[in-house]
XYZ file of C-alpha atoms in Angstrom:
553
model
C 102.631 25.676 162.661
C 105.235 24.919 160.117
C 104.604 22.371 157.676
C 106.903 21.078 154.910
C 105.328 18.886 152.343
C 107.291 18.336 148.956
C 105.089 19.351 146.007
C 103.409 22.484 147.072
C 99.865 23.198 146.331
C 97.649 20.357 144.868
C 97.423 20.789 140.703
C 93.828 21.868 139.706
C 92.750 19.314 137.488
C 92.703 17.070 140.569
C 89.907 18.860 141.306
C 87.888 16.921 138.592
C 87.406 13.263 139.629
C 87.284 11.712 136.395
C 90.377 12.591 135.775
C 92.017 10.271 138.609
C 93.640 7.883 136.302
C 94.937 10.363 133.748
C 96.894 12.264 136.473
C 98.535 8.775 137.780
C 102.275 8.466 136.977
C 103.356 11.838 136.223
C 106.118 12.620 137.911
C 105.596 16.170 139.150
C 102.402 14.690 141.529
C 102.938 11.248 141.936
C 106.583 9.394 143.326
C 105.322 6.463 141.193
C 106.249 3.718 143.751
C 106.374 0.399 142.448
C 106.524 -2.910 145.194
C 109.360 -5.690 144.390
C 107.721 -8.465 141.850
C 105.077 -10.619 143.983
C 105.969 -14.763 143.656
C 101.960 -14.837 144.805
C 100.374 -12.437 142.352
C 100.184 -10.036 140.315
C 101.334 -12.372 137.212
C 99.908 -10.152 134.924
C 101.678 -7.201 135.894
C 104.799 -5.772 134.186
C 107.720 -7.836 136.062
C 104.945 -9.110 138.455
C 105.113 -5.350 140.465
C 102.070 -3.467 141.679
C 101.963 0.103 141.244
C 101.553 2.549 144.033
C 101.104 6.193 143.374
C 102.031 8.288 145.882
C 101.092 11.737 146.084
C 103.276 15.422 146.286
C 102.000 18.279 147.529
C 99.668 19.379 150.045
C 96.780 16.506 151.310
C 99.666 14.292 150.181
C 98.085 10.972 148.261
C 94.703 11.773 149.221
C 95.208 14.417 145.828
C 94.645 10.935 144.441
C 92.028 9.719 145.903
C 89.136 8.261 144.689
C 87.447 9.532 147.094
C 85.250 6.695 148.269
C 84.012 7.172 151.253
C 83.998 4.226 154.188
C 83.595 3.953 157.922
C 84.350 0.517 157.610
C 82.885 -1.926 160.481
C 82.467 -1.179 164.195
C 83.950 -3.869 164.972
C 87.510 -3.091 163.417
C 88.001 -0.436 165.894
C 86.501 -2.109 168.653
C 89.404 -3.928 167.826
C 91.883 -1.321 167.710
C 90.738 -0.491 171.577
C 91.747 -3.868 172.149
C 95.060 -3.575 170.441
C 96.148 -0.212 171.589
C 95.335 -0.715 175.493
C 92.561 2.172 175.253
C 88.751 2.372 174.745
C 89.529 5.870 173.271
C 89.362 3.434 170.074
C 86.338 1.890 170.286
C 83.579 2.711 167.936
C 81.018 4.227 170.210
C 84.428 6.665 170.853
C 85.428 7.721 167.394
C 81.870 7.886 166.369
C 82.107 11.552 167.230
C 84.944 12.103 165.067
C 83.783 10.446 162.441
C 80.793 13.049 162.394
C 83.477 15.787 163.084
C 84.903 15.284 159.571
C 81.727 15.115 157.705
C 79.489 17.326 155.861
C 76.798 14.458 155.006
C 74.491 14.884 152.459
C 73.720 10.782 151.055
C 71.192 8.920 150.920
C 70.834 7.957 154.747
C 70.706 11.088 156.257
C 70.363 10.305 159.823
C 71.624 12.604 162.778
C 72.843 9.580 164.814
C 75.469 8.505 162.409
C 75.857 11.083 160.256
C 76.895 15.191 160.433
C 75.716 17.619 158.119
C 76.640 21.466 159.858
C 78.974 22.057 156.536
C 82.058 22.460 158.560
C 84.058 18.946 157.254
C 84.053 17.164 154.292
C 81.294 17.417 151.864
C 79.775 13.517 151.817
C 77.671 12.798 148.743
C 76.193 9.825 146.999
C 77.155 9.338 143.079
C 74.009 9.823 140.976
C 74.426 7.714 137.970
C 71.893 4.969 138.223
C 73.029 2.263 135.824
C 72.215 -0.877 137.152
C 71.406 -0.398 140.665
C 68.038 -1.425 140.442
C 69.460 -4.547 139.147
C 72.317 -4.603 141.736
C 70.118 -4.240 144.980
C 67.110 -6.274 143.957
C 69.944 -8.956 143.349
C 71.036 -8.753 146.584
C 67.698 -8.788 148.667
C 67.493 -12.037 146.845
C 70.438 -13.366 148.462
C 69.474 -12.117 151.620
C 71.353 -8.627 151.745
C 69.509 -5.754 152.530
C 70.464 -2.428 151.070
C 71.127 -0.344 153.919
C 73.907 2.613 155.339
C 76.733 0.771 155.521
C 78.262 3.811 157.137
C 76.191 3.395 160.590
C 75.908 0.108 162.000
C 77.212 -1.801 159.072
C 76.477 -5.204 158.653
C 76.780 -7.469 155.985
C 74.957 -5.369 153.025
C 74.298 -3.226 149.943
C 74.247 0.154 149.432
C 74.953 3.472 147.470
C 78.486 4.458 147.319
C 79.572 7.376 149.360
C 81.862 9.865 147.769
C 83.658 12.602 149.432
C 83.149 15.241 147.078
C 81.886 18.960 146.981
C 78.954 19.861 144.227
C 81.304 16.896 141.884
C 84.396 18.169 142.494
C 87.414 16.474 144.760
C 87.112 17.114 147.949
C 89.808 19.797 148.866
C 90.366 21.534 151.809
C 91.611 25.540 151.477
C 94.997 26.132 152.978
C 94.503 27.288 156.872
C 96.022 30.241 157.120
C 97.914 30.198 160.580
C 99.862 26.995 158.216
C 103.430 28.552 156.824
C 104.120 25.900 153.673
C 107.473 25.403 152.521
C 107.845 22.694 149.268
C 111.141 20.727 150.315
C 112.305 17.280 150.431
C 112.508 15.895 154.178
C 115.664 14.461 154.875
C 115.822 13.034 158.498
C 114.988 14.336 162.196
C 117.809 14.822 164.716
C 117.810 13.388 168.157
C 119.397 15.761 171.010
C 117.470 14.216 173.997
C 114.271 15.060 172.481
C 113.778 14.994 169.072
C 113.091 18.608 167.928
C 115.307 19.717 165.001
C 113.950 18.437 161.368
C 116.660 18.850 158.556
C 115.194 18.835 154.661
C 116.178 20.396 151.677
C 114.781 23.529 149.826
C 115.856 25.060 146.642
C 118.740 22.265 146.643
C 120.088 23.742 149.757
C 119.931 21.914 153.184
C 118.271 23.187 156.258
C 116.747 22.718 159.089
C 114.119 24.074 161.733
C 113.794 23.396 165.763
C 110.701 22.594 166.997
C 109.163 24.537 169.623
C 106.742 21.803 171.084
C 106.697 18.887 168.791
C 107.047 17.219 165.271
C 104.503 15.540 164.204
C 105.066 13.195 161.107
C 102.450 12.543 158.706
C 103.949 11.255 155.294
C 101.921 8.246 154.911
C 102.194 4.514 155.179
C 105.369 4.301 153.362
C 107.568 7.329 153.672
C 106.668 7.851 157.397
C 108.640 4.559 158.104
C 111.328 5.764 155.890
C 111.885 9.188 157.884
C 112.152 6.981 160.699
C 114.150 4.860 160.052
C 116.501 7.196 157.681
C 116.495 9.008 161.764
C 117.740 5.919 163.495
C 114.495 4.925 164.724
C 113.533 1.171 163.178
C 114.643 -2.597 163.449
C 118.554 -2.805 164.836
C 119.650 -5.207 162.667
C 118.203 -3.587 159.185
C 119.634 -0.100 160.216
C 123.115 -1.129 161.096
C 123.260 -3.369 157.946
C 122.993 0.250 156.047
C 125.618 1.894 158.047
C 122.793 3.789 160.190
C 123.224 4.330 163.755
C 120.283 2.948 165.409
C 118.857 5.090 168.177
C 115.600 3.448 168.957
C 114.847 -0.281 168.077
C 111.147 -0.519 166.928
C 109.365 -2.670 164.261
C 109.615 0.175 161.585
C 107.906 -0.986 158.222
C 106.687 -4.310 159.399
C 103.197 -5.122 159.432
C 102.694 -3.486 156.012
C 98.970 -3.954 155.213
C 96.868 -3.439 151.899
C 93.925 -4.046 150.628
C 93.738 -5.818 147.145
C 91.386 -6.891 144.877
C 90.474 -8.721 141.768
C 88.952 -6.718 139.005
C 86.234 -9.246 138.040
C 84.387 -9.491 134.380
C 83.697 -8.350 132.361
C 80.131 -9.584 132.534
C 77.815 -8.874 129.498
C 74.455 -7.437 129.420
C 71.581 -8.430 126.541
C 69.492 -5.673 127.034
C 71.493 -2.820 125.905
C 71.673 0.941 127.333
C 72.335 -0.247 131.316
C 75.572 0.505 131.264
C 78.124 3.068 130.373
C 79.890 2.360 126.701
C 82.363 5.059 125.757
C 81.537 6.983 122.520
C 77.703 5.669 122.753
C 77.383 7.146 126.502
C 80.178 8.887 127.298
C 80.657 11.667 125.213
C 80.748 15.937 124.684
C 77.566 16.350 126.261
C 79.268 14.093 129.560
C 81.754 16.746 129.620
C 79.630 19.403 129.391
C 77.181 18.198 131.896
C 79.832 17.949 134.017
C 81.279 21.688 134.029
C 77.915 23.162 133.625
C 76.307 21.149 136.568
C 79.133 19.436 138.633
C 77.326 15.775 138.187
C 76.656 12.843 135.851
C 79.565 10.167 135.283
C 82.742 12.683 135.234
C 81.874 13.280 138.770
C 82.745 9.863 140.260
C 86.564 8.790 139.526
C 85.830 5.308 138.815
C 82.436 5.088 137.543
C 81.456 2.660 140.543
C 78.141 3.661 142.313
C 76.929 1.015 144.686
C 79.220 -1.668 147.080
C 78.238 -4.527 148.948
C 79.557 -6.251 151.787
C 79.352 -10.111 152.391
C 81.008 -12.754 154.903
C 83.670 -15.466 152.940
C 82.983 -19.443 154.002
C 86.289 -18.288 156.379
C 84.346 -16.037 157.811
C 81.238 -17.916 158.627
C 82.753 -21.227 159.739
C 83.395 -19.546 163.204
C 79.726 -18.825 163.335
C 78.643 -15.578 165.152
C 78.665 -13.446 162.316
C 76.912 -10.255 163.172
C 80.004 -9.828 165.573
C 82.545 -10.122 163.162
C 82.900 -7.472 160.403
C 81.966 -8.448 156.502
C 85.671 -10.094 155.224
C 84.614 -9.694 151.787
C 83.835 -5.937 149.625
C 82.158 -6.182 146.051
C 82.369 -2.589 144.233
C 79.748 -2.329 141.358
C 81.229 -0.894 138.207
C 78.449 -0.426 135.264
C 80.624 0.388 132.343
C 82.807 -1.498 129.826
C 86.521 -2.229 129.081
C 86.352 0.282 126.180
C 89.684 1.361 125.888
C 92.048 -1.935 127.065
C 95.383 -0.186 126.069
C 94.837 2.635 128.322
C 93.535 0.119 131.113
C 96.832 -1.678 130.640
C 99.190 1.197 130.607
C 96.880 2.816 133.814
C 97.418 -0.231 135.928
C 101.321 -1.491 134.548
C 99.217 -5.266 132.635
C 101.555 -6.967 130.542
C 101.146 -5.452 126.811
C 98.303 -7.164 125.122
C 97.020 -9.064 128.191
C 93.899 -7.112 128.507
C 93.262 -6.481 124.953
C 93.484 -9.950 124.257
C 90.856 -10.859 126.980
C 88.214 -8.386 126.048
C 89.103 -8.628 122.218
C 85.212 -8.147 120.847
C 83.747 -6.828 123.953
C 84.985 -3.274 124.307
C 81.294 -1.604 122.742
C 79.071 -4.138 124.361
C 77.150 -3.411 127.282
C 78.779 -4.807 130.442
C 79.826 -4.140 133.741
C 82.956 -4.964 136.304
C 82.406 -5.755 139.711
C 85.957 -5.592 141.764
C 86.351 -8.276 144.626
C 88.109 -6.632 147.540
C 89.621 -8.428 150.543
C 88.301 -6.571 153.315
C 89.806 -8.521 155.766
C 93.296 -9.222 155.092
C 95.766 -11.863 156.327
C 99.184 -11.865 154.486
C 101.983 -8.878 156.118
C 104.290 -7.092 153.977
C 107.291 -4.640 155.211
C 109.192 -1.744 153.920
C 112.585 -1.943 154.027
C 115.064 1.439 153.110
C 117.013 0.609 150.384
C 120.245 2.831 151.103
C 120.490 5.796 154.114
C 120.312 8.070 150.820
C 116.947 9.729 151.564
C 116.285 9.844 147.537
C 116.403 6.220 147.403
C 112.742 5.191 147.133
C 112.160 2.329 149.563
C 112.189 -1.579 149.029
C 108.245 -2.172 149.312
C 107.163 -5.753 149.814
C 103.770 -6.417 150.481
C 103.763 -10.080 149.668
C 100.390 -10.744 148.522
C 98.516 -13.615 148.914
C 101.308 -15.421 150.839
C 98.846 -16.206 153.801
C 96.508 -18.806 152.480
C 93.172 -17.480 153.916
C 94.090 -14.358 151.797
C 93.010 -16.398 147.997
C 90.031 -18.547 150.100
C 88.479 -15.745 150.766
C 89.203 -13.856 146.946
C 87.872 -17.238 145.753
C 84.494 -17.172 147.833
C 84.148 -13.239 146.680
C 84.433 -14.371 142.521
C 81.796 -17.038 143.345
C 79.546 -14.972 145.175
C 79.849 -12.753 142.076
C 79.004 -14.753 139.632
C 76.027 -16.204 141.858
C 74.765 -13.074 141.886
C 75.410 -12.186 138.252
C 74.420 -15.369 136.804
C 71.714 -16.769 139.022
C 69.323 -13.984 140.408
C 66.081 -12.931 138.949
C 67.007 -9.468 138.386
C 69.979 -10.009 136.802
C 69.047 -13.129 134.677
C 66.130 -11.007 133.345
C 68.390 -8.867 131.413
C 70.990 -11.712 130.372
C 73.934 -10.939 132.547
C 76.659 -13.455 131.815
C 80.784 -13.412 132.548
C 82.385 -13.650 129.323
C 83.065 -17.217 128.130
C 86.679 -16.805 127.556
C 89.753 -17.506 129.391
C 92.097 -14.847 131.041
C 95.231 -15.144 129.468
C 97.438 -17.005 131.477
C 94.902 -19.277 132.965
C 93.933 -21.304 129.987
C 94.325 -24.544 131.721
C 91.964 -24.509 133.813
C 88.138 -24.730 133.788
C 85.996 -21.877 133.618
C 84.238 -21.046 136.738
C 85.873 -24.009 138.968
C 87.289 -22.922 141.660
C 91.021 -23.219 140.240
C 90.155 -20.792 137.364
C 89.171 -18.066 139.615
C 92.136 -18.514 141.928
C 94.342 -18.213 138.916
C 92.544 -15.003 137.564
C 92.819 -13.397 140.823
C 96.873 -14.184 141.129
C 97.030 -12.405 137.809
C 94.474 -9.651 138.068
C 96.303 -8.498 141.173
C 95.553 -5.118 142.321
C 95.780 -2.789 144.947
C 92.805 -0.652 146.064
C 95.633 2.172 147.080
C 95.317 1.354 151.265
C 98.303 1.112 151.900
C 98.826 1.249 156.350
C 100.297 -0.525 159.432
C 104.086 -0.059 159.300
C 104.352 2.687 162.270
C 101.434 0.446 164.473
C 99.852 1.928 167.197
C 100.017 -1.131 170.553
C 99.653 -0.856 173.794
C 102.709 1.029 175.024
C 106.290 -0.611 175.536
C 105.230 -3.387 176.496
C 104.075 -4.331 173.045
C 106.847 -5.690 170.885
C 104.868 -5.094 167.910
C 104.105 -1.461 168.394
C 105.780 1.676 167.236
C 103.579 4.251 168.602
C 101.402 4.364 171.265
C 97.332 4.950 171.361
C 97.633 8.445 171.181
C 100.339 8.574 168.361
C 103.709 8.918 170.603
C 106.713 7.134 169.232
C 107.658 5.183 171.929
C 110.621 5.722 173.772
C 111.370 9.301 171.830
C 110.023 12.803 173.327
C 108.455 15.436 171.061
C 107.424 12.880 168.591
C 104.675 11.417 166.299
C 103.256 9.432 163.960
C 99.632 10.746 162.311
C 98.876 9.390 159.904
C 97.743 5.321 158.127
C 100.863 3.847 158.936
C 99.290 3.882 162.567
C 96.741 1.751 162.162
C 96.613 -1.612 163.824
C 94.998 -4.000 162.024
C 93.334 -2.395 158.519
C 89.602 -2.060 158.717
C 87.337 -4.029 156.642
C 86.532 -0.774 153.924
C 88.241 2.021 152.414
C 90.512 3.931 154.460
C 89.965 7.408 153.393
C 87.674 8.151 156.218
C 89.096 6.028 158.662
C 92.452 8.204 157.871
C 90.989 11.666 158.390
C 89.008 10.551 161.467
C 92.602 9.657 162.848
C 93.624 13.117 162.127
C 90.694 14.585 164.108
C 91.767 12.204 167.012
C 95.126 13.762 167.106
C 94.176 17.151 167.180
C 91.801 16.700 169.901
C 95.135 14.239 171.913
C 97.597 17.234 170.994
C 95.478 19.783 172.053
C 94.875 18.147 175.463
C 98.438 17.578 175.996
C 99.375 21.116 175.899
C 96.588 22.465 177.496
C 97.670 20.186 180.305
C 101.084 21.265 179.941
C 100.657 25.295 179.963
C 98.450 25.371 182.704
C 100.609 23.439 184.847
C 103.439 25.996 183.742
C 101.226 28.679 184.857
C 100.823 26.542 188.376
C 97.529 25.528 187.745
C 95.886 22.442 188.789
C 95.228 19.925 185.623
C 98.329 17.985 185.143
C 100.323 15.544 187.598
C 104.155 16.583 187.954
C 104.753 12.346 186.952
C 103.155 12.261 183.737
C 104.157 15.426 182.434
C 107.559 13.907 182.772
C 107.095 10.680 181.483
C 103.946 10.872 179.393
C 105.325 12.036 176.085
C 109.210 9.704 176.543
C 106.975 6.013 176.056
């Protein structure tokens, strides 16, 4: 197997998952992608643009990651079945490769959802405790039991699953049958099938043939740009940039992402519940860390429990348990101490934040981010010249479906219900911060116009970026670029693996979802040419028809 991946082996600080911010927007491990400015939200961001990191070197963006780790709801790929014309999809299905990828070892160890034989990726539950006494006793009260919400997930609470190995990221060694080359990928070449890849090494151009097949896996935005920089993508767009279009599919549409409103802070009376830099975080953090692998330097983000609830949007349709939570809360027990280097981490407006929590940085509080789990509003990635340096025009127009800030608005209210209103958190004086979000003055606090407002401005994505190479149900599905087991359709020799695939995005973090898709391919490729080869050796196992046509879709 050859595999070319600009950036060459992952830097070893990314080992340590603290330090996931601090390696953001450097340029020798992140492509710094920025989106065009959003007319629906992110007001408070520098020229109204959201800021998506994209990863170099080998595991791509997932070097990144903060490692939160997700199945999501049954019923998303249930869905997918639906969409892609196969019950390969279906939850009961990918179950199995869902436990393929894990090495569990949470909280709700149980051998019917979960795998612990220590050959995939070590699963772990954070162990700071701030707050989730508080957090889960909270919920029960609101009628949300705290449960796995990596089996049969429901609408719930529960620790938050890491993917992480004794508190380090989760990094696999290089296999050793892989030969790595660090180039830029230029475009692939079509000669009836498409088998010849040309990129660039060492500033000079190549390229390499293909024996079997080429398998693309560059992510939710540069996939679609290798495409389409090949020819294969919307008609109209690639002509307009002087690109000879070879294969007219929906390239880049459907462009899906989570995105959420960081929510607080909300303040906390009795003090020592949460994490305060220089009172809690300190030399004896770090050192706990690199002598013992744990405490609050092992988690990226300092969150350690999530919940999942159903918006009014949701419910009105009644028949909830068959619909998947539309709504994810991620509990965050430590303050805005440092609101400059929260600014310049996320691209805020200078002063925005600093203004906001201006008296609040060394007081005991906690964020709790609002996450659209199920998401409405479609973006698309356009190239923005055939020069394959040019990064691409990325346009995922939040919030311009309406159901998109109903359901944001229903997640802030829940919050503060929650926060405000609950016997366990009341007991210790939990309160959002009587102060207006700069920007959004106007309005009251805590009506429902306020928290639309905040949410426009506190505009972020949660880095889940997928959908622009969508898997459908063959040709006959004018929405689809690939088909359900990753073929582009119409080509020969090619594929997509990787989240630009997906269908419709599942209801929680994609990490998982993303490397249980990788497990599906190998066990589709492998199939394939085991059918192949032993009808080359004349053995029974593979119809003459679809060898011929099965791979040309």
């Amino acid at each position: 197997v050859l595999l070319l991946e600009n950036g060459g082996s992952p830097n070893p600080m990314q080992n340590v998952p603290f330090y996931f911010q601090s390696l953001l927007h450097i340029p020798q491990i992140d492509y710094e992608y920025y989106t065009v400015p959003q007319k629906h939200a992110c007001l408070a961001m520098q020229e109204q643009r959201s800021f998506w990191p994209r990863g170099m070197g080998l595991g791509g963006t997932s070097n990144l990651n903060c490692m939160l780790w997700q199945r999501s709801s049954r019923h998303d790929y249930d869905r997918w079945a639906k969409l892609s014309g196969s019950d390969e999809w279906k939850f009961d299905n990918v179950l199995r490769n869902f436990k393929n990828i894990e090495d569990y070892h949470g909280s709700y160890n149980n051998d019917k959802w979960h795998s612990h034989d220590g050959k995939g990726v070590y699963v772990s539950t954070v162990e700071h405790t701030n707050l989730l006494e508080e957090f889960f006793e909270a919920g029960r009260e609101m009628g949300y039991p705290t449960k796995n919400v990596n089996g049969n997930q429901e609408p719930r609470s529960a620790f938050w699953g890491i993917s992480s190995f004794s508190g380090t990221s989760s990094q696999q060694d290089e296999p050793t049958h892989l030969q790595i080359f660090s180039c830029f990928l230029k475009h692939l070449d079509q000669k009836q099938t498409w088998r010849l890849v040309t990129y660039k090494r060492h500033g000079v151009e190549r390229f390499v043939k293909a024996k079997r097949e080429i398998i693309i896996s560059a992510g939710a935005i540069d996939s679609p740009k290798l495409l389409m920089l090949s020819g294969i993508g919307p008609k109209d767009h690639l002509e307009s940039l002087g690109i000879k279009c070879l294969i007219n599919l929906p390239v880049g549409r459907n462009l899906m992402d989570h995105i959420m409103a960081m929510f607080g802070p909300f303040t906390v009376e009795t003090p020592g519940k949460t994490n305060v830099l220089g009172r809690d975080i300190t030399l004896n953090t770090v050192s706990d860390y690199f002598s013992k692998r744990k405490g609050f330097m092992a988690s990226a983000i300092g969150a350690n429990a999530v919940a999942y609830v159903h918006s009014s949007l949701s419910k009105e349709g009644g028949n909830i348990l068959n619909k998947p939570p539309d709504i994810q809360l991620l509990f965050i027990p430590a303050s805005l101490s440092v609101p400059d280097a929260f600014e310049d981490f996320f691209k805020f407006k200078k002063g925005v934040i600093q203004k906001y929590v201006n008296g609040f940085e060394d007081k005991d509080s906690f964020m709790v981010n609002v996450m659209l789990g199920k998401y409405s509003s479609r973006g698309e990635i356009k190239l923005a010249s055939a020069d394959p340096t040019k990064k691409p025009v990325m346009d995922p127009k939040y919030f311009s479906h309406p159901d998109d800030i109903r359901r944001m608005v229903d997640g802030m209210n829940f919050t503060v219900e929650m926060a405000e209103n609950t016997k366990a958190f009341r007991k210790i004086g939990t309160r959002l911060i009587n102060r207006h979000l700069p920007g959004c003055e106007k309005f009251e606090l805590k009506g429902e116009k306020y928290y639309e407002c905040y949410a426009r401005h506190m505009t972020s994505t949660v880095y889940h970026q997928c959908g622009t190479c969508r898997m459908g149900n063959g040709i006959k599905d004018p929405k689809a670029v690939v088909d359900s087991k990753f073929r582009v359709l119409h080509a020969k020799g090619l594929r997509v693996v990787d989240a630009s695939i997906i269908p419709e995005i599942p209801n929680g973090n994609i990490n998982s979802a993303v490397f249980m898709i990788a497990d599906k391919a190998s066990e589709f490729i492998l199939d394939y040419w085991a059918k192949v080869d032993n009808y080359k050796q004349g053995r029974r196992g593979v119809d003459k028809e679809l060898l011929s046509t099965a791979h040309i879709l």
